[in-house]
Coordinates of C-alpha atoms in Angstrom, one line a residue:
X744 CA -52.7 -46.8 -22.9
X745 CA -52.4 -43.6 -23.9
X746 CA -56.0 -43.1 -24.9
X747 CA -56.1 -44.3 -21.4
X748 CA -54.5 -40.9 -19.9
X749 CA -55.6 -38.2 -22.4
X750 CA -58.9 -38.8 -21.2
X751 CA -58.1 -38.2 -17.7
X752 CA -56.7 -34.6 -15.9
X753 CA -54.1 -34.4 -13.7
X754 CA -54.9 -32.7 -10.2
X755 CA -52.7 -32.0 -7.3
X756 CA -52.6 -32.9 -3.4
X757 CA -55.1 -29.8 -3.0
X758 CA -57.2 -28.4 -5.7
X759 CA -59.9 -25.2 -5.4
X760 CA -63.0 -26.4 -6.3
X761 CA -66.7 -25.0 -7.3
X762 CA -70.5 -25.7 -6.3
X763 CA -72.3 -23.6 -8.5
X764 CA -75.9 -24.9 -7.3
X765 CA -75.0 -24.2 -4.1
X766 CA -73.3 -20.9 -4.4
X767 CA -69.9 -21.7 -3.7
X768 CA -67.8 -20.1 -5.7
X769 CA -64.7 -21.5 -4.1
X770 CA -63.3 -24.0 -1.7
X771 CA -60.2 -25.7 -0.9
X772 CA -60.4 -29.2 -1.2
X773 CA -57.8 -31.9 0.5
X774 CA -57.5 -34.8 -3.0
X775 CA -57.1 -38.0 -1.2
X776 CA -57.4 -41.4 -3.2
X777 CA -57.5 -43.5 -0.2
X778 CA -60.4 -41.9 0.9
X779 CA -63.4 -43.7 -1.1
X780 CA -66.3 -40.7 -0.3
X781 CA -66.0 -36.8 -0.7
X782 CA -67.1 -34.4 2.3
X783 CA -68.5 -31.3 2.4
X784 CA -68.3 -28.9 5.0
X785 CA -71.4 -28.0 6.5
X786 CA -73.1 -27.0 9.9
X787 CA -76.4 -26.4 11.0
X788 CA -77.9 -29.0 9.4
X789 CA -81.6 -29.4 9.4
X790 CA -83.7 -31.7 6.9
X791 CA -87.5 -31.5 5.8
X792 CA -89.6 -33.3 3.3
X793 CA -90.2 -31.8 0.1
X794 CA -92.7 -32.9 -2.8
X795 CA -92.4 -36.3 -0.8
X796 CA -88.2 -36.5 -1.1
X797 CA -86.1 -35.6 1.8
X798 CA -83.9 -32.2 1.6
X799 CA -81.8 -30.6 3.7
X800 CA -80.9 -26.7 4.6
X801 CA -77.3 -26.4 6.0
X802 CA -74.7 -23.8 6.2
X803 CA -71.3 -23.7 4.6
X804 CA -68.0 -21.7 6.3
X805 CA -66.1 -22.5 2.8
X806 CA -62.5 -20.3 4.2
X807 CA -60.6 -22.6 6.2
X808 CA -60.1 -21.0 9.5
X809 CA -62.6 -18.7 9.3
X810 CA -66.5 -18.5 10.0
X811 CA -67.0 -14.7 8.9
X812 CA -68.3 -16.2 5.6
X813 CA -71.6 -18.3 5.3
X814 CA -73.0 -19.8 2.8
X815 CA -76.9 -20.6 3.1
X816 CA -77.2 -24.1 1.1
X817 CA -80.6 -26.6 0.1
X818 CA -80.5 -29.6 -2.2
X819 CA -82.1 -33.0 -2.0
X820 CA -81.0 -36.1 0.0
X821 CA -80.1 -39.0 -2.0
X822 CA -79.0 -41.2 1.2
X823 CA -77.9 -41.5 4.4
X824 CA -74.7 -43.6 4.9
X825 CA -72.7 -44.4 8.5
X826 CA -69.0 -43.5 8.0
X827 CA -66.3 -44.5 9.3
X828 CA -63.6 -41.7 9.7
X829 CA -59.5 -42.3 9.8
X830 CA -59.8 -42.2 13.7
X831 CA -62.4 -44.7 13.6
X832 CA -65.4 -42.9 14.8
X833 CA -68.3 -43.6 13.1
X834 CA -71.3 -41.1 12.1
X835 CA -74.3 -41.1 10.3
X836 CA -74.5 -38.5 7.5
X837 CA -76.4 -37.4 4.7
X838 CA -75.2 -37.6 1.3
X839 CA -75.9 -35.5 -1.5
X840 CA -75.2 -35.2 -5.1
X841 CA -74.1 -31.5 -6.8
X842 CA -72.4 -30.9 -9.7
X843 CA -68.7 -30.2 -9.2
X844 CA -66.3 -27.7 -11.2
X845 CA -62.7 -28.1 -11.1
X846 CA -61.1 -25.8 -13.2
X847 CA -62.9 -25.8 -16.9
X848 CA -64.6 -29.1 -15.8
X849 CA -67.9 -29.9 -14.0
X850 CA -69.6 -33.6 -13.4
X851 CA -71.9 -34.8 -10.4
X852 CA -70.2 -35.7 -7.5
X853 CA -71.8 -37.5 -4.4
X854 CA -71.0 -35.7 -1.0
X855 CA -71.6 -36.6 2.8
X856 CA -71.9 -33.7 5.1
X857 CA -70.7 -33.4 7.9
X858 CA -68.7 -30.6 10.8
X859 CA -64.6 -30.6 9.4
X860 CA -63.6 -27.3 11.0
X861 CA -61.0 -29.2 13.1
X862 CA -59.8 -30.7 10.4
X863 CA -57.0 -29.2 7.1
X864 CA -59.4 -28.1 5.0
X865 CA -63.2 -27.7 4.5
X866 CA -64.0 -30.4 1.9
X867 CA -62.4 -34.0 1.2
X868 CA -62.1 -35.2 -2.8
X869 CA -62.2 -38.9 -2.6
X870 CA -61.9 -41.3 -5.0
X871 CA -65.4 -42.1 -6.0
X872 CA -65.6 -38.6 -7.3
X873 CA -62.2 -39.0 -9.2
X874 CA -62.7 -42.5 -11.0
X875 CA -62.3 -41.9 -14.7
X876 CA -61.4 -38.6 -14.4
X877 CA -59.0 -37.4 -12.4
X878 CA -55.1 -38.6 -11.5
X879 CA -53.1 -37.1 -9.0
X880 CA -49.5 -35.6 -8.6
X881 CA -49.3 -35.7 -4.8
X882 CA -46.3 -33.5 -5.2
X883 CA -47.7 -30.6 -5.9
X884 CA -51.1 -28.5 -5.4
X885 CA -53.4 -26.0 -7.1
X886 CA -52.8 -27.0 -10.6
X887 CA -55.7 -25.0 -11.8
X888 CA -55.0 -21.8 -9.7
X889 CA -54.7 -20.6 -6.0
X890 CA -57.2 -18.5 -4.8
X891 CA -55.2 -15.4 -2.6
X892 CA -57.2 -13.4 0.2
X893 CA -57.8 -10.7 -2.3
X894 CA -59.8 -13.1 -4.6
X895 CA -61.6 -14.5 -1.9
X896 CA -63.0 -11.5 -0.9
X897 CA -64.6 -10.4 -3.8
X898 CA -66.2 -13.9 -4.5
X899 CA -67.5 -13.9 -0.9
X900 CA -67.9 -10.1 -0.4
X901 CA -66.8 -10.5 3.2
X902 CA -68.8 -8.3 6.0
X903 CA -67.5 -5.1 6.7
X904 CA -66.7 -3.7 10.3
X905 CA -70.1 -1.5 10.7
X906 CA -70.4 1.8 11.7
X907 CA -70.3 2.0 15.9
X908 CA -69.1 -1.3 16.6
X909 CA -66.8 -1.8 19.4
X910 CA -63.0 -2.5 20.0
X911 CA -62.9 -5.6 21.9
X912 CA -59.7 -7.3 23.0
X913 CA -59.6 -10.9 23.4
X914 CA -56.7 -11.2 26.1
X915 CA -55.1 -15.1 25.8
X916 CA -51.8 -16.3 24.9
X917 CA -52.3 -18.5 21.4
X918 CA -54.3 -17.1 18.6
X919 CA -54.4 -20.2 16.5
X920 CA -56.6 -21.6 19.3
X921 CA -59.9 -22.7 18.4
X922 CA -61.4 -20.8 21.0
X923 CA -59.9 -17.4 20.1
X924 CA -60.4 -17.7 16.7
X925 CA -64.1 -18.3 17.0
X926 CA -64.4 -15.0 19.4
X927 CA -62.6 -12.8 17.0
X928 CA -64.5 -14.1 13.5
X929 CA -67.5 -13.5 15.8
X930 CA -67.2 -10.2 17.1
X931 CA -66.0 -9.1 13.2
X932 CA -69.1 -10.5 11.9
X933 CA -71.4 -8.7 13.9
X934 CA -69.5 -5.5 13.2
X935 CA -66.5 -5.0 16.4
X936 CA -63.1 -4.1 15.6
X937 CA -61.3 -7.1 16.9
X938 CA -57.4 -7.3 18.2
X939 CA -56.2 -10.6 20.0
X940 CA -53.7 -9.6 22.8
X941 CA -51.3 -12.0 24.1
X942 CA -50.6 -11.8 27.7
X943 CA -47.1 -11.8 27.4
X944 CA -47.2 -8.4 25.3
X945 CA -48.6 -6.5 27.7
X946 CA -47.7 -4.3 30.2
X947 CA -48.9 -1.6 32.4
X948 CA -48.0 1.9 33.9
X949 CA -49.3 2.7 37.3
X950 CA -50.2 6.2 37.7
X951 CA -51.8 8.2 39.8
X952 CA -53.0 10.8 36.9
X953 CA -52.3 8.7 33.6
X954 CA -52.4 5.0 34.4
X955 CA -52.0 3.3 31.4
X956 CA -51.7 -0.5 29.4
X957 CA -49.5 -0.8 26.8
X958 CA -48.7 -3.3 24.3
X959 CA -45.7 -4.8 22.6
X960 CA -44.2 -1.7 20.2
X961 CA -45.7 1.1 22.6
X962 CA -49.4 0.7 21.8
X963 CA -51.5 2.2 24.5
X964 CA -54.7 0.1 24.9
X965 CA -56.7 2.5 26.8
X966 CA -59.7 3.0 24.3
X967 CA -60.7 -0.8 24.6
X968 CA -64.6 -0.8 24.9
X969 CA -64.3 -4.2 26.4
X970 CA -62.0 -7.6 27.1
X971 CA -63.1 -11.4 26.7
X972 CA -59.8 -13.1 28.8
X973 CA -59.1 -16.5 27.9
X974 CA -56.6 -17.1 30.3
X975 CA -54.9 -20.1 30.8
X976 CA -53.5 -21.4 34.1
X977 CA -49.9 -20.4 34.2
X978 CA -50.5 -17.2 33.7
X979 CA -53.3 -16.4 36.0
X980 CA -51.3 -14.4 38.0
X981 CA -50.0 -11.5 35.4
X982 CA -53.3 -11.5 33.6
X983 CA -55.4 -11.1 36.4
X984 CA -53.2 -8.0 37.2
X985 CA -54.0 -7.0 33.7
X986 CA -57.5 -7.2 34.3
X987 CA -57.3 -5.4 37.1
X988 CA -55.6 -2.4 34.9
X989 CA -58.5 -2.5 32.6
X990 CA -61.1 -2.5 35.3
X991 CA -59.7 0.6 36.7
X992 CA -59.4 2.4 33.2
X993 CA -63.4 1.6 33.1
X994 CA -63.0 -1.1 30.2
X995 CA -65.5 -3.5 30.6
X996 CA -64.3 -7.6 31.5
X997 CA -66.4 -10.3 30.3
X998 CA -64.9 -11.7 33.4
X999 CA -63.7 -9.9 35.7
X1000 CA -60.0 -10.5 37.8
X1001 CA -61.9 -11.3 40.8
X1002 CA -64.2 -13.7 39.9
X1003 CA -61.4 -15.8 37.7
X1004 CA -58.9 -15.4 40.3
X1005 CA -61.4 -17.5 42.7
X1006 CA -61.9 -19.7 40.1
X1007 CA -58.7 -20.8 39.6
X1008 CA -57.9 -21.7 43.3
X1009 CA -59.8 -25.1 43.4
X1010 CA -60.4 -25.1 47.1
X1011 CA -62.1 -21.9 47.9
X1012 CA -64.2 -22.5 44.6
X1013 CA -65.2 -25.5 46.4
X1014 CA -65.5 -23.5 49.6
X1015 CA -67.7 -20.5 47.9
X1016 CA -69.8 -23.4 46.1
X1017 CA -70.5 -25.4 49.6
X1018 CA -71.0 -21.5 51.1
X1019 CA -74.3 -21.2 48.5
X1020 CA -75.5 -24.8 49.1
X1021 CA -74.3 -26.5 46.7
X1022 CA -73.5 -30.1 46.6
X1023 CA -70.0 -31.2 45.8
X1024 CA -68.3 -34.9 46.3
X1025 CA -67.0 -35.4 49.8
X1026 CA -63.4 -33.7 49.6
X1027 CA -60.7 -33.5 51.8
X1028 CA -57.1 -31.5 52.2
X1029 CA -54.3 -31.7 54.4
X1030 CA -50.9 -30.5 54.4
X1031 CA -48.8 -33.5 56.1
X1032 CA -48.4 -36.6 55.3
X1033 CA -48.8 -38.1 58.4
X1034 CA -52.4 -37.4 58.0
X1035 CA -52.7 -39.2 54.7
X1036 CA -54.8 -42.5 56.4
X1037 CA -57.2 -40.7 58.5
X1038 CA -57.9 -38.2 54.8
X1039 CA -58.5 -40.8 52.9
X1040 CA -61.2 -42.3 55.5
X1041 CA -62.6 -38.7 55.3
X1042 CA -63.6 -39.5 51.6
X1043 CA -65.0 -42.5 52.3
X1044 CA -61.8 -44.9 51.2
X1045 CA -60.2 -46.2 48.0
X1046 CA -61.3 -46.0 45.7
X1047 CA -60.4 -42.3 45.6
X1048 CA -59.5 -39.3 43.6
X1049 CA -56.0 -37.1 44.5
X1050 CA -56.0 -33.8 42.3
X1051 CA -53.4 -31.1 42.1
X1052 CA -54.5 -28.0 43.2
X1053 CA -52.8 -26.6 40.3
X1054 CA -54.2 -29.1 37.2
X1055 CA -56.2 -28.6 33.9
X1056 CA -58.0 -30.2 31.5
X1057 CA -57.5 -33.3 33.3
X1058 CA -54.0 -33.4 34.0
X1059 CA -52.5 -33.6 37.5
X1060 CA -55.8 -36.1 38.5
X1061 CA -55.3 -39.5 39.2
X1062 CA -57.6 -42.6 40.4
X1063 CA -56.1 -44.4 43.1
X1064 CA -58.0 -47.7 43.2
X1065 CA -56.9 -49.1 46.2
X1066 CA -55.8 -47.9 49.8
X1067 CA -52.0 -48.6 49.5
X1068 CA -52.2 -47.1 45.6
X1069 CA -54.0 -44.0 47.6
X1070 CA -51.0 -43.6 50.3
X1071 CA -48.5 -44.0 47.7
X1072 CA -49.5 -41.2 45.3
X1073 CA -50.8 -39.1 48.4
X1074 CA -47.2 -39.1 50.3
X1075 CA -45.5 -39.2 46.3
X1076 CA -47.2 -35.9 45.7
X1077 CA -46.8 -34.1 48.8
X1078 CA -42.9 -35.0 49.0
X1079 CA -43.2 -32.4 45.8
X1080 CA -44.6 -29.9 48.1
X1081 CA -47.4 -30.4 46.0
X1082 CA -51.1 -29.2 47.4
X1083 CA -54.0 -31.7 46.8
X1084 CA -57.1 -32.4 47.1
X1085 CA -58.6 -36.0 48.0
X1086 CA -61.9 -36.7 46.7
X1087 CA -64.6 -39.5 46.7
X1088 CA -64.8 -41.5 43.5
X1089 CA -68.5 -41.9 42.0
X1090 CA -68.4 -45.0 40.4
X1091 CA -72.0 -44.7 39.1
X1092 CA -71.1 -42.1 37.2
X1093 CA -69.0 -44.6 34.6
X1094 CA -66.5 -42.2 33.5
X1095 CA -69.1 -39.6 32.6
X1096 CA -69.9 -35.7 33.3
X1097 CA -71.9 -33.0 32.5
X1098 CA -70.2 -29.4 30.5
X1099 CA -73.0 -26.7 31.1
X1100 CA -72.0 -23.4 29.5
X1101 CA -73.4 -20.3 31.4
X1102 CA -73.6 -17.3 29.9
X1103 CA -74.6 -14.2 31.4
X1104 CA -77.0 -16.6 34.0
X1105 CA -78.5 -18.9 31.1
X1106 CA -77.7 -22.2 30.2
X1107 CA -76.9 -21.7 26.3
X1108 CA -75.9 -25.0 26.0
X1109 CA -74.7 -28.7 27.4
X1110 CA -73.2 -31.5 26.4
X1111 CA -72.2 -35.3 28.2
X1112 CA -68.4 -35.4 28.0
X1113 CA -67.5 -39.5 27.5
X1114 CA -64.2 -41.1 29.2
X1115 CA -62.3 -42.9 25.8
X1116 CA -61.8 -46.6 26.9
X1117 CA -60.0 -47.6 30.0
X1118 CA -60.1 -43.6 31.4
X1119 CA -61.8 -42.2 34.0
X1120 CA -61.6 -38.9 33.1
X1121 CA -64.0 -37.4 30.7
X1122 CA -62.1 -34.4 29.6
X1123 CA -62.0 -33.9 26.3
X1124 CA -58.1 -33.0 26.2
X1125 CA -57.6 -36.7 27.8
X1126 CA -59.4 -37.8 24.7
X1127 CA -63.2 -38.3 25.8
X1128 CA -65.6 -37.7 23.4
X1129 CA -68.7 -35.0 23.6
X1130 CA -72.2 -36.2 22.7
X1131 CA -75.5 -34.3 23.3
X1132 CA -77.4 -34.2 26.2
X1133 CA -81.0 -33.2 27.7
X1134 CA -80.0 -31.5 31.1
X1135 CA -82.8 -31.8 33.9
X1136 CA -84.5 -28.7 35.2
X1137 CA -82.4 -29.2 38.5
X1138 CA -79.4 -29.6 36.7
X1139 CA -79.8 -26.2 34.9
X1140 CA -80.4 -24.8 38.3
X1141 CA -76.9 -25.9 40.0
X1142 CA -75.5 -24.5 36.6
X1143 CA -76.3 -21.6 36.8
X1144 CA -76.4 -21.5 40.8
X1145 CA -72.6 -22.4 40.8
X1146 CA -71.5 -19.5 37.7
X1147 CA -73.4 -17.0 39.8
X1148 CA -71.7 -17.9 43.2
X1149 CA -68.4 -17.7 41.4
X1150 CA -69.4 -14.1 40.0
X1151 CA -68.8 -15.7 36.1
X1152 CA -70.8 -13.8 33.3
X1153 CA -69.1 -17.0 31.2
X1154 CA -68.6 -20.3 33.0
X1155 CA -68.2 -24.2 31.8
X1156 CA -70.0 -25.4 34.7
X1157 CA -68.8 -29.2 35.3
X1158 CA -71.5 -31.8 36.7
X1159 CA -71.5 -35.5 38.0
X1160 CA -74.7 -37.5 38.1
X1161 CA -74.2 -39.7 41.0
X1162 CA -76.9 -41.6 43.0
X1163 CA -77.8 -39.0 45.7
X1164 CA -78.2 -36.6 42.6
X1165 CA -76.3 -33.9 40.3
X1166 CA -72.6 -33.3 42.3
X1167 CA -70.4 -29.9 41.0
X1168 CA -67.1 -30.9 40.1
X1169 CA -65.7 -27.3 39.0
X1170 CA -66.6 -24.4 37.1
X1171 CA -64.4 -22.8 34.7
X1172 CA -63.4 -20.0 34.0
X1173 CA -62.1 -19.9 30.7
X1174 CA -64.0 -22.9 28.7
X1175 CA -63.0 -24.1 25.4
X1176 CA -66.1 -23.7 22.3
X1177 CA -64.8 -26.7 20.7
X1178 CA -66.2 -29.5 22.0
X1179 CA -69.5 -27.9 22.8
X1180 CA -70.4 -25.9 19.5
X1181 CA -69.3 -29.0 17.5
X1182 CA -71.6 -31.3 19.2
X1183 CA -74.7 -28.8 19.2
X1184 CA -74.3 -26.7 16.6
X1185 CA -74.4 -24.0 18.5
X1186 CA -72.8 -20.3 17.8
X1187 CA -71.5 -20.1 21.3
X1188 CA -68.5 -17.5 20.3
X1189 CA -72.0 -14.9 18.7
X1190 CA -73.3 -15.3 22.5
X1191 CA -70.5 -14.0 23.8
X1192 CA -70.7 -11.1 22.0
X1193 CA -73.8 -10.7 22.7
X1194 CA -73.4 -10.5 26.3
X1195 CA -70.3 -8.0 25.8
X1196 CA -72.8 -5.9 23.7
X1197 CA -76.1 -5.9 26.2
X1198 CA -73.4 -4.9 28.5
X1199 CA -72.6 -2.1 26.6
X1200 CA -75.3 -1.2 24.3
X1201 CA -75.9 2.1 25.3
X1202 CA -72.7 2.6 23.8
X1203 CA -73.3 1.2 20.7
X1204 CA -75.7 3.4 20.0
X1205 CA -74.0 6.7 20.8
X1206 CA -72.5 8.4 16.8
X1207 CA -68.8 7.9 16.7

């Protein structure tokens, strides 16, 4: 027996681990023994035939949390396996085999890639790899040394901010939010001095001489080149005043007060979006109740939708599936002194819709957002799923139609397919990246950037 252990090393829950054919230096690695196959990190992933064999080029964000560093990897494919993941989802994936070094140890490993930013760490050690080997200690981590920020810089030699770049403010109110981190690693990788702001820091003094925005500890925000806002609904009010500060200081808004102000009221987004001929489904409001039977004829009957004016991300919608359902939730809301809107139900659409995100009047990319089982809503907060999509022609026409009507240089345009064609739904004002650069791979955070920067190039080139 104990021949049995001296041949094998002890590892903790989490262990830093190597790829040297790959170039990766480092990367923190989640040990789990339930899990039979290991998981690399990767995005970006693009395959092509070789000498007859299939390879693969992908890219690597080895820092958890962060995508300032890439690596640039190629090595063959030695299979493609469906796996199931601890939620159940299933995906097909490439597998390929690398040697692996854990501390003053290396052996072949086999790895599946696939996207884990949203998950605790950037590569999964399974048990295959560990068979023979390895034991664990779940009770402790990093047996063969941490790896501080310090250490990590110097292996990855991480950009630099470069000469002329911009100060850019991302103005939101949670900076572990997917969305805001992306922005920020973006804008630092191509260069801009980056600073999150959280709404709730900042104030403002109105002056006729030396108006000025200030921020929690007395910091005067005045030499902002630019603001992204990622504002969500409860604090529309105060940041749109915000906005408004930095518009008059000449600090340039991605979006601007006005235009996510509109935005945010869902009936005159629906009015301004009917105003440029744009189709919407039939919709109704009233403020008493004792107008609830002839609204819901309006709509065309139960079934029907009843949305609060003030929802998000799916909440504050409900399906009322028959007439007496309908009155009930109708006169239940507006005994709240709730304001709603009543809107026809497209059954043909099957619990699906359409995300376009518009920057700067382009389509940059789509995606089909998919109801989970027994939902109707397809938000991906209510647990729908996002899946790629080929948008028609006319459908990148509404898209962009819509984000220009609302005055949106960034908008998550929402579509409906139903049987008299594409319907609007909403356009947004603040979309999430998550669901939409996960699904296409695309850099969505870079774009927005880049649309800060053609903004302002003029100043990027001016010396400092």
């Amino acid at each position: 027996m104990s021949d049995f252990f001296d041949q094998k090393s002890v590892i903790g829950n989490a262990e830093w681990c190597a790829f040297p054919s790959l170039n990766i230096p480092a990367i923190k690695a989640r040990v789990d023994s339930g899990a039979k196959t290991s998981s690399l990190h990767a995005v970006n992933i693009q395959s092509f035939q070789r000498a007859g064999q299939l390879w693969v080029t992908f890219e690597v964000h080895p820092i958890q949390d962060s995508r300032k560093v890439v690596v640039y990897c190629e090595t063959e494919v030695i299979d493609q396996r469906v796996i199931k993941s601890s939620s159940g989802d299933r995906e097909k994936r490439y597998v390929i085999r690398v040697p692996l070094q854990l501390g003053e140890r290396t052996w072949d490993v086999e790895l599946t890639l696939t996207d884990r930013d949203s998950m605790g760490f950037r590569m999964l050690l399974g048990r295959e790899a560990m068979n023979g080997r390895l034991l664990v200690d779940p009770q402790v981590s990093c047996i063969y040394g941490d790896r501080p920020q310090e250490t990590l810089a110097k292996l990855y030699e991480t950009p630099e901010i470069r000469e002329g770049g911009l100060r850019i403010g991302v103005l939101a109110s949670n900076p572990d939010l997917y969305s805001n981190r992306r922005i920020i690693e973006a804008g630092e990788a191509l260069g801009h001095e980056m600073q999150f702001l959280n709404v709730r820091h900042c104030y403002m003094k109105l002056d006729a001489t030396t108006p000025e925005i200030h921020y929690r500890g007395g910091r005067i925000l005045n030499d902002l080149d630019a603001v992204i806002p990622r504002i969500r609904p409860s604090m529309t009010f105060y940041a749109c005043t915000l906005l408004r500060q930095f518009e008059s200081l000449g600090i340039f808004c991605l979006n601007d007060s006005t235009a996510i102000a509109q935005s945010r009221d869902k009936l005159r987004s629906l009015q301004l979006l009917l105003e440029h001929g744009l189709a919407i489904p039939t919709t109704g409001f009233a403020n008493s109740p004792l107008d609830t039977t002839d609204l819901i004829n309006m709509v065309g009957g139960a079934p029907l939708i009843v949305k609060l004016l003030e929802g998000t991300q799916g909440k504050g919608v409900v399906l009322a599936e028959t007439k007496k359902a309908a009155e009930s939730v109708i006169n239940a809301f507006k005994s709240l002194n709730a304001n709603i809107l009543v809107q026809e139900f497209i059954k043909e659409a099957s619990g699906k819709d359409l995300r376009c995100f518009v920057i700067d009047g382009k389509v940059v990319a789509s995606i089909q957002r998919v109801a989970a089982p027994g939902e109707f809503r397809a938000n991906i907060h209510q647990g729908g799923r996002a899946e790629l999509v080929k948008i028609t022609a006319e459908e990148k026409r509404i898209a962009i139609k819509a984000a220009k009507a609302m005055n949106l240089k960034v908008a998550g345009v929402d579509l409906i397919r139903s049987n008299h064609g594409p319907l609007l739904l909403e356009v947004n004002s603040s979309p999430g990246l998550q669901g939409i650069e996960t699904a296409t791979n695309e850099d969505i955070a870079s774009m927005m950037i880049a649309a800060v920067e053609k903004r302002l190039l003029s100043k990027l080139r001016q010396p400092e």
